CSV table of C-alpha atoms in Angstrom, one decimal:
chain,number,residue,atom,x,y,z
O,575,MET,CA,-35.7,12.7,-32.0
O,576,GLY,CA,-35.5,9.6,-29.4
O,577,THR,CA,-33.0,8.9,-26.3
O,578,ALA,CA,-30.4,7.2,-27.1
O,579,ALA,CA,-31.5,3.7,-23.8
O,580,PRO,CA,-28.6,3.8,-21.2
O,581,GLY,CA,-25.3,2.6,-21.9
O,582,GLY,CA,-26.1,3.4,-25.9
O,583,GLY,CA,-24.3,4.7,-28.2
O,584,GLY,CA,-21.9,4.1,-31.5
O,585,TRP,CA,-18.1,1.9,-30.6
O,586,VAL,CA,-16.7,6.4,-30.9
O,587,ASP,CA,-19.1,7.4,-28.3
O,588,ARG,CA,-18.2,4.4,-26.1
O,589,LEU,CA,-14.5,4.3,-26.8
O,590,ILE,CA,-14.2,8.6,-25.3
O,591,GLY,CA,-16.3,7.2,-22.6
O,592,SER,CA,-14.2,4.7,-21.3
O,593,SER,CA,-11.2,4.7,-19.0
O,594,GLN,CA,-8.0,6.1,-20.1
O,595,ARG,CA,-5.9,1.9,-18.8
O,596,ALA,CA,-8.5,1.1,-21.9
O,597,ARG,CA,-8.3,4.2,-24.3
O,598,VAL,CA,-4.6,2.8,-24.3
O,599,HIS,CA,-4.8,-0.6,-24.5
O,600,HIS,CA,-7.5,-0.4,-27.9
O,601,TYR,CA,-5.2,1.8,-29.6
O,602,THR,CA,-1.8,-0.8,-29.3
O,603,ARG,CA,-4.1,-3.5,-29.8
O,604,TYR,CA,-5.5,-2.2,-32.8
O,605,THR,CA,-2.4,-0.6,-34.1
O,606,LEU,CA,-0.3,-4.7,-33.6
O,607,TYR,CA,-3.9,-5.7,-35.2
O,608,THR,CA,-3.2,-3.3,-38.4
O,609,PHE,CA,1.1,-4.0,-38.4
O,610,ALA,CA,-0.2,-7.6,-38.7
O,611,GLY,CA,-3.4,-7.2,-40.8
O,612,VAL,CA,-0.7,-5.4,-44.0
O,613,GLU,CA,-0.7,-8.9,-45.5
O,614,LEU,CA,-4.5,-8.6,-46.3
O,615,VAL,CA,-4.1,-5.7,-48.1
O,616,ALA,CA,-1.3,-5.7,-49.6
O,617,VAL,CA,-2.8,-9.5,-51.8
O,618,PRO,CA,-5.9,-7.0,-53.3
O,619,LEU,CA,-3.6,-4.4,-54.2
O,620,ASN,CA,-1.1,-6.1,-56.1
O,621,MET,CA,-2.4,-9.4,-57.7
O,622,PRO,CA,-3.2,-7.1,-61.0
O,623,GLN,CA,0.4,-6.3,-61.5
O,624,TRP,CA,1.5,-10.2,-59.7
O,625,ILE,CA,-0.8,-11.4,-63.1
O,626,ALA,CA,0.5,-9.3,-64.6
O,627,ASN,CA,4.2,-9.9,-64.6
O,628,SER,CA,4.1,-13.1,-64.0
O,629,HIS,CA,2.4,-16.7,-64.3
O,630,PRO,CA,-1.3,-16.4,-63.8
O,631,LEU,CA,-1.2,-20.4,-61.4
O,632,SER,CA,1.3,-18.8,-59.9
O,633,ALA,CA,0.6,-15.3,-58.8
O,634,VAL,CA,-2.4,-16.4,-57.4
O,635,GLY,CA,-1.3,-19.6,-55.6
O,636,THR,CA,2.1,-16.6,-54.1
O,637,GLY,CA,-2.2,-14.5,-52.8
O,638,VAL,CA,-3.9,-16.8,-51.7
O,639,LEU,CA,-0.6,-18.6,-48.9
O,640,ILE,CA,-0.1,-14.5,-48.4
O,641,LEU,CA,-3.7,-14.4,-47.3
O,642,LEU,CA,-3.6,-17.2,-44.8
O,643,HIS,CA,-0.6,-15.8,-44.2
O,644,GLY,CA,-2.1,-12.5,-43.1
O,645,LEU,CA,-5.1,-15.3,-41.0
O,646,CYS,CA,-3.0,-16.3,-39.3
O,647,ASN,CA,-0.5,-13.9,-38.2
O,648,ILE,CA,-3.2,-11.4,-36.5
O,649,GLN,CA,-4.9,-14.7,-34.7
O,650,LEU,CA,-0.9,-15.1,-33.3
O,651,THR,CA,-0.9,-11.4,-32.8
O,652,ARG,CA,-4.6,-11.0,-30.7
O,653,VAL,CA,-3.2,-14.6,-28.7
O,654,GLY,CA,0.4,-13.5,-28.6
O,655,LEU,CA,-0.6,-10.0,-26.6
O,656,ARG,CA,-2.9,-12.2,-24.4
O,657,TRP,CA,0.7,-14.1,-24.1
O,658,TYR,CA,3.0,-11.7,-23.5
O,659,LEU,CA,0.8,-9.4,-21.0
O,660,ALA,CA,0.0,-12.1,-18.7
O,661,GLU,CA,3.7,-13.3,-18.5
O,662,GLY,CA,2.1,-17.1,-20.2
O,663,ARG,CA,-0.2,-17.4,-16.5
O,664,GLY,CA,-4.0,-18.8,-17.0
O,665,VAL,CA,-2.4,-18.1,-21.6
O,666,VAL,CA,-3.2,-21.0,-23.2
O,667,TRP,CA,0.5,-21.4,-26.2
O,668,PRO,CA,-0.6,-21.3,-29.8
O,669,GLY,CA,1.3,-24.0,-30.8
O,670,ARG,CA,-0.7,-25.3,-33.3
O,671,LEU,CA,-1.4,-22.6,-35.4
O,672,LEU,CA,2.9,-21.2,-34.3
O,673,ALA,CA,3.4,-24.2,-36.6
O,674,ALA,CA,1.0,-23.9,-39.3
O,675,HIS,CA,2.4,-20.0,-39.3
O,676,ALA,CA,5.5,-21.5,-39.9
O,677,VAL,CA,4.0,-23.4,-42.3
O,678,VAL,CA,2.7,-21.2,-44.5
O,679,THR,CA,6.1,-19.4,-44.2
O,680,VAL,CA,7.9,-22.1,-45.5
O,681,LEU,CA,5.3,-22.8,-48.8
O,682,ILE,CA,5.6,-19.0,-49.2
O,683,VAL,CA,9.4,-18.9,-49.5
O,684,ALA,CA,9.7,-22.0,-51.7
O,685,LEU,CA,6.8,-20.7,-54.7
O,686,VAL,CA,8.5,-17.5,-55.0
O,687,PHE,CA,11.8,-18.5,-55.3
O,688,VAL,CA,11.0,-21.9,-57.6
O,689,SER,CA,8.8,-19.3,-59.5
O,690,VAL,CA,11.8,-17.4,-60.3
O,691,ALA,CA,13.9,-19.8,-61.1
O,692,ALA,CA,11.3,-21.7,-63.1
O,693,GLY,CA,10.9,-18.0,-65.3
O,694,GLN,CA,7.2,-17.5,-64.6
O,695,ALA,CA,7.8,-14.0,-61.7
O,696,PRO,CA,9.9,-12.0,-61.9
O,697,GLU,CA,13.0,-10.8,-58.9
O,698,THR,CA,10.8,-7.9,-57.5
O,699,THR,CA,8.5,-10.3,-57.0
O,700,VAL,CA,11.2,-11.1,-54.1
O,701,GLY,CA,11.4,-7.9,-52.9
O,702,ALA,CA,7.5,-7.7,-52.4
O,703,LEU,CA,8.2,-10.8,-50.6
O,704,VAL,CA,10.4,-9.7,-48.4
O,705,SER,CA,8.3,-5.8,-47.8
O,706,LEU,CA,5.5,-8.1,-47.3
O,707,TRP,CA,7.4,-10.4,-44.3
O,708,ALA,CA,8.4,-7.4,-42.0
O,709,PHE,CA,4.5,-7.3,-41.3
O,710,GLY,CA,4.2,-10.6,-40.8
O,711,ILE,CA,6.3,-11.5,-38.1
O,712,SER,CA,4.2,-9.4,-35.3
O,713,GLY,CA,1.8,-12.0,-34.4
O,714,PRO,CA,5.7,-14.9,-33.5
O,715,SER,CA,7.8,-11.4,-31.6
O,716,LEU,CA,5.6,-11.1,-29.3
O,717,LEU,CA,4.9,-15.4,-28.4
O,718,LEU,CA,8.9,-16.6,-29.4
O,719,SER,CA,11.3,-15.3,-26.6
O,720,GLN,CA,14.8,-12.9,-27.9
O,721,ARG,CA,16.2,-16.5,-28.6
O,722,GLN,CA,13.6,-18.3,-30.6
O,723,LEU,CA,13.5,-14.6,-32.9
O,724,TRP,CA,17.1,-14.0,-33.0
O,725,ALA,CA,17.8,-18.5,-34.3
O,726,GLY,CA,14.5,-17.3,-37.1
O,727,LEU,CA,15.4,-14.0,-38.4
O,728,GLY,CA,19.3,-16.5,-38.8
O,729,VAL,CA,16.8,-19.3,-41.3
O,730,LEU,CA,14.9,-16.3,-42.7
O,731,VAL,CA,18.3,-14.4,-44.3
O,732,GLY,CA,19.9,-17.2,-44.3
O,733,ALA,CA,16.9,-18.9,-46.8
O,734,MET,CA,17.1,-15.4,-47.8
O,735,VAL,CA,20.8,-16.8,-50.0
O,736,VAL,CA,20.0,-20.1,-49.5
O,737,GLY,CA,17.1,-19.3,-52.1
O,738,GLY,CA,18.6,-16.2,-54.1
O,739,THR,CA,21.5,-17.9,-55.2
O,740,ALA,CA,19.2,-21.4,-56.3
O,741,ALA,CA,16.9,-19.5,-58.6
O,742,GLY,CA,20.1,-18.1,-60.3
O,743,MET,CA,19.7,-14.2,-59.1
O,744,ALA,CA,22.1,-11.7,-58.8
O,745,THR,CA,24.4,-12.7,-56.2
O,746,GLN,CA,24.2,-8.3,-55.6
O,747,LEU,CA,20.5,-8.7,-55.6
O,748,THR,CA,20.7,-11.6,-52.8
O,749,LEU,CA,22.8,-9.8,-50.5
O,750,VAL,CA,21.0,-7.1,-50.0
O,751,LEU,CA,17.3,-8.7,-50.2
O,752,ALA,CA,18.5,-11.0,-47.3
O,753,VAL,CA,20.4,-7.5,-45.6
O,754,MET,CA,17.0,-5.6,-45.9
O,755,SER,CA,14.6,-9.3,-44.8
O,756,GLY,CA,16.7,-9.6,-41.7
O,757,GLY,CA,16.6,-5.6,-40.7
O,758,LEU,CA,12.8,-5.0,-41.3
O,759,SER,CA,12.1,-8.1,-39.4
O,760,VAL,CA,13.5,-6.4,-36.2
O,761,LEU,CA,12.8,-3.3,-36.5
O,762,MET,CA,9.1,-4.9,-36.8
O,763,ALA,CA,9.6,-7.3,-34.5
O,764,PHE,CA,11.7,-4.7,-31.6
O,765,THR,CA,8.5,-2.9,-32.0
O,766,CYS,CA,6.2,-4.8,-31.9
O,767,ARG,CA,7.6,-5.5,-28.5
O,768,VAL,CA,8.9,-3.0,-27.4
O,769,THR,CA,4.5,-1.9,-27.7
O,770,ALA,CA,3.0,-4.9,-25.9
O,771,TRP,CA,6.5,-3.9,-23.2
O,772,THR,CA,4.6,-1.0,-22.7
O,773,LEU,CA,1.2,-1.9,-22.3
O,774,ARG,CA,2.2,-4.3,-19.6
O,775,VAL,CA,3.5,-1.1,-17.6
O,776,VAL,CA,0.7,-0.2,-18.6
O,777,ASN,CA,-1.3,-2.6,-16.2
O,778,LYS,CA,1.1,-2.8,-13.9
O,779,LEU,CA,1.0,1.7,-13.0
O,780,ASP,CA,-3.0,1.2,-13.0
O,781,ALA,CA,-2.3,-2.6,-10.4
O,782,ALA,CA,-0.5,-0.9,-8.2
O,783,ARG,CA,-2.8,2.1,-7.9
O,784,GLU,CA,-5.9,-0.4,-7.6
O,785,THR,CA,-3.4,-2.0,-4.3
O,786,GLU,CA,-2.6,1.5,-3.0
O,787,ALA,CA,-6.6,2.8,-3.2
O,788,ARG,CA,-7.3,-0.7,-1.2
O,789,LEU,CA,-3.8,0.4,1.3
O,790,ALA,CA,-5.3,3.6,2.2
O,791,VAL,CA,-8.9,2.3,3.0
O,792,ALA,CA,-6.9,-0.9,5.4
O,793,GLU,CA,-4.5,2.4,6.7
O,794,GLU,CA,-7.3,4.5,6.7
O,795,ARG,CA,-9.2,1.7,9.0
O,796,LEU,CA,-6.3,1.4,10.9
O,797,ARG,CA,-5.7,4.7,11.3
O,798,PHE,CA,-9.7,4.6,12.8
O,799,GLY,CA,-9.5,2.0,14.9
O,800,ARG,CA,-6.1,2.6,17.0
O,801,ASP,CA,-7.7,6.4,17.4
O,802,MET,CA,-11.0,5.3,18.5
O,803,HIS,CA,-8.8,2.2,21.2
O,804,ASP,CA,-6.7,5.3,22.7
O,805,VAL,CA,-9.7,8.0,22.6
O,806,LEU,CA,-12.2,6.8,23.9
O,807,GLY,CA,-10.5,3.8,26.3
O,808,ARG,CA,-9.6,6.4,29.1
O,809,ASN,CA,-12.3,8.5,28.2
O,810,LEU,CA,-14.4,5.5,29.7
O,811,SER,CA,-12.4,4.1,32.1
O,812,VAL,CA,-13.3,7.5,34.6
O,813,ILE,CA,-17.2,7.0,33.4
O,814,ALA,CA,-16.4,3.6,35.1
O,815,LEU,CA,-14.3,5.0,37.2
O,816,LYS,CA,-17.4,8.2,38.8
O,817,SER,CA,-20.0,6.2,38.7
O,818,GLU,CA,-18.8,4.0,39.9
O,819,LEU,CA,-18.6,6.2,43.0
O,820,ALA,CA,-21.7,8.2,42.3
O,821,ALA,CA,-22.9,5.1,43.5
O,822,GLN,CA,-21.3,4.6,46.2
O,823,LEU,CA,-21.9,8.4,47.5
O,824,ALA,CA,-25.9,7.9,46.7
O,825,ARG,CA,-26.4,4.6,48.7
O,826,ARG,CA,-24.8,6.8,51.3
O,827,GLY,CA,-27.5,10.2,50.7
O,828,SER,CA,-24.0,12.4,50.3
O,829,PRO,CA,-24.9,15.3,47.7
O,830,ALA,CA,-21.8,14.7,45.9
O,831,ALA,CA,-23.1,12.1,44.0
O,832,VAL,CA,-25.0,14.8,42.1
O,833,GLU,CA,-21.3,17.0,40.8
O,834,GLN,CA,-19.8,13.0,39.7
O,835,MET,CA,-22.6,12.6,37.5
O,836,THR,CA,-22.4,15.4,36.5
O,837,GLU,CA,-19.0,14.9,35.7
O,838,VAL,CA,-19.7,12.1,33.8
O,839,GLN,CA,-22.6,13.8,32.1
O,840,ARG,CA,-19.9,16.5,30.4
O,841,ILE,CA,-16.2,13.7,30.2
O,842,ALA,CA,-19.7,11.9,27.9
O,843,ARG,CA,-20.2,15.0,25.7
O,844,GLU,CA,-16.9,15.2,25.2
O,845,SER,CA,-16.3,11.8,24.6
O,846,GLN,CA,-18.7,12.3,22.1
O,847,GLN,CA,-17.1,15.8,20.6
O,848,GLU,CA,-13.5,13.6,20.3
O,849,MET,CA,-14.5,11.0,18.0
O,850,ARG,CA,-16.0,13.1,15.5
O,851,GLU,CA,-12.9,14.7,15.6
O,852,VAL,CA,-11.4,10.6,15.1
O,853,VAL,CA,-13.7,11.0,11.8
O,854,ARG,CA,-12.3,13.4,11.2
O,855,GLY,CA,-9.1,12.0,11.2
O,856,TYR,CA,-8.1,15.8,12.6
O,857,ARG,CA,-7.1,14.7,16.8
O,858,GLU,CA,-4.8,15.4,17.9
O,859,ALA,CA,-2.8,15.1,21.1
O,860,ASP,CA,-2.1,17.8,23.7
O,861,LEU,CA,0.7,16.8,25.9
O,862,GLN,CA,0.3,18.8,28.1
O,863,ALA,CA,-3.3,18.1,29.0
O,864,GLU,CA,-2.2,14.6,28.4
O,865,LEU,CA,-0.8,14.8,31.8
O,866,ALA,CA,-2.2,16.9,33.7
O,867,GLY,CA,-5.4,14.4,32.4
O,868,ALA,CA,-3.7,11.6,33.7
O,869,ARG,CA,-2.1,13.4,36.9
O,870,GLY,CA,-6.6,13.9,37.7
O,871,VAL,CA,-8.0,10.8,36.7
O,872,LEU,CA,-4.9,8.3,39.0
O,873,GLU,CA,-5.1,10.6,42.0
O,874,ALA,CA,-9.3,10.9,42.1
O,875,ALA,CA,-8.8,6.7,41.3
O,876,GLY,CA,-6.9,6.3,44.8
O,877,ILE,CA,-3.2,6.2,43.1
O,878,ARG,CA,-0.9,9.0,44.8
O,879,CYS,CA,0.4,10.4,40.7
O,880,ARG,CA,4.3,12.5,40.7
O,881,ILE,CA,4.7,14.2,37.0
O,882,GLU,CA,8.9,14.6,36.0
O,883,ASP,CA,8.6,17.1,33.3
O,884,GLY,CA,12.3,17.8,32.2
O,885,GLY,CA,10.2,20.7,29.1
O,886,SER,CA,8.1,19.1,27.3
O,887,THR,CA,7.4,22.6,25.0
O,888,GLU,CA,10.4,22.3,24.1
O,889,LEU,CA,9.5,19.4,22.1
O,890,PRO,CA,8.1,19.3,18.6
O,891,VAL,CA,4.1,19.9,18.5
O,892,ALA,CA,4.6,16.0,16.7
O,893,VAL,CA,7.4,14.3,19.2
O,894,GLN,CA,4.1,16.1,21.4
O,895,SER,CA,1.4,14.3,20.1
O,896,ALA,CA,2.6,10.8,20.4
O,897,LEU,CA,4.3,11.2,23.4
O,898,GLY,CA,0.4,12.2,24.4
O,899,TRP,CA,-0.8,9.4,23.3
O,900,VAL,CA,1.3,7.0,24.9
O,901,VAL,CA,0.6,8.9,28.3
O,902,ARG,CA,-3.5,8.5,27.6
O,903,GLU,CA,-2.6,4.3,27.2
O,904,GLY,CA,-0.5,4.4,29.5
O,905,THR,CA,-3.5,6.1,32.4
O,906,THR,CA,-6.0,4.0,30.9
O,907,ASN,CA,-3.3,1.1,31.5
O,908,VAL,CA,-3.0,1.6,35.2
O,909,LEU,CA,-7.0,2.4,35.9
O,910,ARG,CA,-8.2,-0.7,34.7
O,911,HIS,CA,-5.7,-3.4,35.0
O,912,ALA,CA,-2.8,-2.4,37.2
O,913,ASP,CA,-3.7,-2.4,41.7
O,914,ALA,CA,-1.0,0.1,42.0
O,915,ALA,CA,-0.4,3.0,44.6
O,916,VAL,CA,2.1,5.2,43.3
O,917,CYS,CA,2.7,6.1,39.4
O,918,VAL,CA,5.2,8.3,38.2
O,919,ILE,CA,5.2,9.7,35.2
O,920,ARG,CA,9.2,10.7,33.9
O,921,LEU,CA,9.3,13.3,30.9
O,922,ARG,CA,13.4,14.2,29.7
O,923,PRO,CA,13.1,15.1,26.3
O,924,PRO,CA,16.9,15.6,25.3
O,925,ALA,CA,20.0,16.6,25.7
O,926,ARG,CA,22.5,19.2,24.8
O,927,GLY,CA,23.4,17.2,21.9
O,928,GLY,CA,21.4,14.2,22.2
O,929,ILE,CA,18.8,13.7,19.8
O,930,VAL,CA,15.7,11.6,21.6
O,931,ALA,CA,13.3,12.2,23.9
O,932,VAL,CA,12.3,9.3,26.8
O,933,LEU,CA,8.8,9.3,27.8
O,934,GLU,CA,8.8,6.4,31.3
O,935,MET,CA,6.1,5.6,33.0
O,936,GLU,CA,6.3,3.1,36.2
O,937,ASN,CA,3.2,1.9,39.1
O,938,ASP,CA,4.1,-0.1,41.9
O,939,GLY,CA,0.8,-2.1,40.0
O,940,VAL,CA,2.4,-5.9,39.2
O,941,ARG,CA,1.8,-8.2,41.8
O,942,GLY,CA,4.6,-11.3,41.9
O,943,ALA,CA,2.8,-14.1,42.3
O,944,GLY,CA,0.1,-12.9,39.1
O,945,ALA,CA,2.9,-11.2,36.1
O,946,ALA,CA,1.9,-12.8,33.3
O,947,PRO,CA,5.5,-12.6,30.8
O,948,GLY,CA,6.0,-9.7,29.1
O,949,GLY,CA,5.8,-9.2,25.9
O,950,SER,CA,1.7,-10.1,25.0
O,951,ASP,CA,1.6,-6.9,23.3
O,952,GLY,CA,-2.1,-6.1,23.4
O,953,THR,CA,-4.4,-3.1,21.2
O,954,GLY,CA,-3.7,-0.1,23.0
O,955,LEU,CA,0.6,-1.0,22.7
O,956,ARG,CA,0.9,-2.1,18.7
O,957,GLY,CA,-0.6,1.3,18.5
O,958,LEU,CA,1.1,3.5,19.9
O,959,ARG,CA,4.1,1.4,18.5
O,960,GLY,CA,2.5,2.3,15.1
O,961,ARG,CA,2.8,5.8,15.8
O,962,LEU,CA,6.0,6.0,17.4
O,963,GLY,CA,7.3,3.8,15.3
O,964,ALA,CA,6.4,6.1,12.2
O,965,LEU,CA,8.7,9.1,14.1
O,966,GLY,CA,11.4,6.1,14.5
O,967,GLY,CA,10.4,6.0,18.1
O,968,THR,CA,10.2,2.5,20.2
O,969,LEU,CA,8.2,1.5,22.9
O,970,THR,CA,8.6,-0.6,25.5
O,971,ALA,CA,6.6,-2.5,28.3
O,972,GLU,CA,8.0,-4.7,31.2
O,973,PRO,CA,8.3,-6.2,34.8
O,974,TYR,CA,11.2,-4.6,36.5
O,975,GLY,CA,12.0,-6.5,40.9
O,976,GLY,CA,12.2,-2.6,41.6
O,977,GLY,CA,10.1,-0.4,42.9
O,978,VAL,CA,8.7,3.1,42.5
O,979,ALA,CA,10.5,5.4,42.5
O,980,GLY,CA,10.3,8.0,45.3
O,981,SER,CA,6.6,5.3,45.9
O,982,GLY,CA,8.7,4.3,49.6
O,983,ALA,CA,7.3,0.5,48.9
O,984,ALA,CA,11.1,-0.7,47.0
O,985,GLY,CA,12.5,-2.6,50.2
O,986,ALA,CA,9.4,-2.1,52.6
O,987,GLY,CA,6.3,-4.5,51.2
O,988,GLY,CA,4.4,-2.0,50.9
O,989,GLY,CA,1.9,-1.2,48.8
O,990,ALA,CA,0.6,-2.8,46.6
O,991,GLY,CA,2.8,-3.6,44.5
O,992,LYS,CA,4.2,-5.9,46.6
O,993,GLY,CA,6.2,-7.9,44.0
O,994,GLY,CA,7.7,-5.3,41.7
O,995,SER,CA,6.7,-2.9,39.3
O,996,PHE,CA,5.8,-2.0,35.9
O,997,ARG,CA,7.6,0.2,33.8
O,998,LEU,CA,6.1,1.8,30.1
O,999,THR,CA,9.0,3.7,27.6
O,1000,ALA,CA,9.1,5.1,24.8
O,1001,THR,CA,11.6,6.6,22.9
O,1002,VAL,CA,10.8,9.0,20.2
O,1003,PRO,CA,13.9,11.0,18.5
O,1004,VAL,CA,14.1,14.9,18.0
O,1005,PRO,CA,15.4,16.3,14.4
O,1006,SER,CA,15.5,19.6,14.9
O,1007,PRO,CA,16.3,20.9,18.4
O,1008,ALA,CA,15.4,24.5,17.5
O,1009,GLY,CA,13.0,24.9,15.1
O,1010,ALA,CA,11.2,21.9,17.2
O,1011,ALA,CA,11.1,24.7,20.4
O,1012,ALA,CA,9.8,27.3,17.5
O,1013,ARG,CA,7.5,25.1,16.1
O,1014,THR,CA,6.1,23.8,19.9
O,1015,ARG,CA,5.7,27.9,21.2
O,1016,THR,CA,2.0,28.8,19.1
O,1017,GLY,CA,0.9,25.6,19.9
O,1018,ALA,CA,1.7,26.2,23.9
O,1019,VAL,CA,0.4,29.8,24.2
O,1020,ALA,CA,-2.7,28.2,22.8
O,1021,GLY,CA,-3.0,25.9,24.6
O,1022,ALA,CA,-2.5,28.1,27.7
O,1023,ALA,CA,-5.1,30.2,26.3
O,1024,THR,CA,-7.6,26.9,26.1
O,1025,ASP,CA,-7.2,26.4,29.9
O,1026,ALA,CA,-7.2,29.9,30.7
O,1027,ALA,CA,-10.2,29.8,29.3
O,1028,GLY,CA,-11.7,27.6,32.0
O,1029,ARG,CA,-11.5,23.9,30.1
O,1030,GLU,CA,-10.8,21.2,32.8
O,1031,GLU,CA,-9.9,17.6,31.8
O,1032,PRO,CA,-11.9,15.0,32.5
O,1033,GLY,CA,-11.6,13.7,36.5
O,1034,ALA,CA,-9.2,16.6,37.1
O,1035,ALA,CA,-11.8,18.1,39.8
O,1036,VAL,CA,-12.6,14.9,40.9
O,1037,PRO,CA,-12.0,14.3,45.4
O,1038,HIS,CA,-9.0,12.3,46.0
O,1039,THR,CA,-11.1,9.8,48.2
O,1040,GLY,CA,-9.7,7.3,48.3
O,1041,GLU,CA,-12.5,5.5,45.1
O,1042,ARG,CA,-10.4,3.0,42.6
O,1043,GLU,CA,-11.0,0.0,40.2
O,1044,ALA,CA,-9.8,-3.0,40.9
O,1045,GLY,CA,-7.9,-4.4,38.3
O,1046,PRO,CA,-8.5,-7.8,37.4
O,1047,PRO,CA,-6.7,-10.0,39.9
O,1048,ASP,CA,-3.6,-10.6,38.5
O,1049,GLY,CA,-2.4,-7.7,37.8
O,1050,ALA,CA,-1.6,-7.9,34.3
O,1051,LEU,CA,-2.3,-4.7,32.2
O,1052,LEU,CA,-4.6,-5.0,29.3
O,1053,PRO,CA,-4.7,-2.4,27.3
O,1054,GLY,CA,-6.9,-3.7,24.3
O,1055,PRO,CA,-10.2,-6.5,24.4
O,1056,ALA,CA,-10.0,-9.2,26.5
O,1057,GLY,CA,-8.2,-11.9,25.6
O,1058,ASP,CA,-5.0,-9.6,24.7
O,1059,ARG,CA,-3.0,-9.4,27.6
O,1060,GLU,CA,0.3,-6.8,28.6
O,1061,VAL,CA,1.5,-7.9,31.6
O,1062,GLY,CA,1.0,-4.7,35.0
O,1063,ALA,CA,1.1,-1.2,34.0
C-alpha cells in the first residue's frame, strides 16, 4: 500500500485537520449554500407532478425559471456572505446579479398567476411557489439592509394578494398564502442573517486572539528590555567604577588592585545569573538588598549615603519589589550622571490610616548652569513608571533649589551641588497592611538567612577611597541610552 504524499488526502481529511475556525466556516457556509440550493433539488423532484397537473409548457417554463432563480440565489449567497463578513470592505456590490435575481422572481410570480388564471395550473402551484420562495430569500438577506428587506417582503406579500385576487383565487386562500409567504421569508432571512453574524463573531474572536498573542509577545519584549536595563545598569556602573579604581591602584603598585578586580569578577558572575533570571522571567528586586547595595556602591564612589528606612519590611512583597527597582535605577543614575556628594534615601511606609508608601531619593548633584528642563523621560524612568503604574503608583523626578537635608551644603555653597539638588519620588498604594505584613514576613526571613550565609551585594565591601566616576559636564541624569536624558539624579 502506497503512502499518501504530504498534504494529500481527501477533502474530509483536510476538513478534519483544519482549525476550529475553518471547520466552523465550512459548516456554516455549506449550510447556507444548501438552503440556497433547495430550488435546484425541488424542480426535478416536482416536475413530473407539475406536468401532470398543469400545461406542459407552463410547467417547463416555471421549472426553468426556478432553476435559474436557484443558481442566482446560490451565487448571491456566496457573494453576500463575503460582503457581510467583510462589512462591505473590499467586496464589489453584486448589483447586476441582485437585479437579475429580482427580474427572475417577478417572472416566476407572473407566470404562475397567469397560468392559474388561464386554468393551465392548479392553485396548489402557488403553494409550492411560496415554500420555494422562502429558500430563495437567503442570498438577498445577506446583502440588503433591514429596511430594504422589510420593503421587499412587503412588496412580495402585496404581489401575492394582488396576483391571487386577479387569478380568481378564493380570498381566504389568497390571504393564507400571502401570510405564509411573508412568515416563511422572514424566518429564512432571520436564520441566514444570524448564521452570518455568528461567522462574523467567530472571525472577530479569532482576530482578537491573534492580537492578544501579538500583544503578549510585545509585552514580553518590553519586559525583557526594561529588566535588562534595570538589572545591568547598576552592575555595569559598579564594574566600570571598580575597574577604574583597580587601574589607578595598579599604577601605584598597590596589591588592593587584585581585590578590586576580584570584586569585578564576582559582580560579572552575579550579572550573568541575573540575566538568566530575566530571560526566565523570574527576576524580582529585594528592597532590603537594594538599599544595602545602594549604600555600598555610593560610598565606594565617594558619595555619602544616608538611608532613612521607616519600615520597609512591613510592605507587601509586590510593593517592596517595585520600590527595590526604584532604588536600583536611582542609584545607577547617581553613579553615572550626577555630580553628588550626598545622597539620602528616605522610605516612608503608610502612616496609621494611610494607604500610600513613599520612597524619596535626594542628591545634591545638579549644577545650576547645566540643569536641563525636567520632564524628559529616559528609558529607565519609563520602565519604572510602568512598574509602578501596574500597582497604581506614580514616579516624579525633578530638581529643586534647596540642598539635601543633612548634607551641610544647603545655603553654604559647599559640596558638588552648588546649583541645587535633585529628588526622585515614588509612591505606591498599599492595599491591605495587615495581609501585606504577613506576606512579607516570609520573604524578609528568607532574605536575612541569605545575607547571614555570606551573600554580599555588589560594592558593599569596597573601602571608602573617594574615587568616583565623573558625571557628564552638565550634571544631567541619563537613565537610558545616550540621547534620552533626564535631569540630574
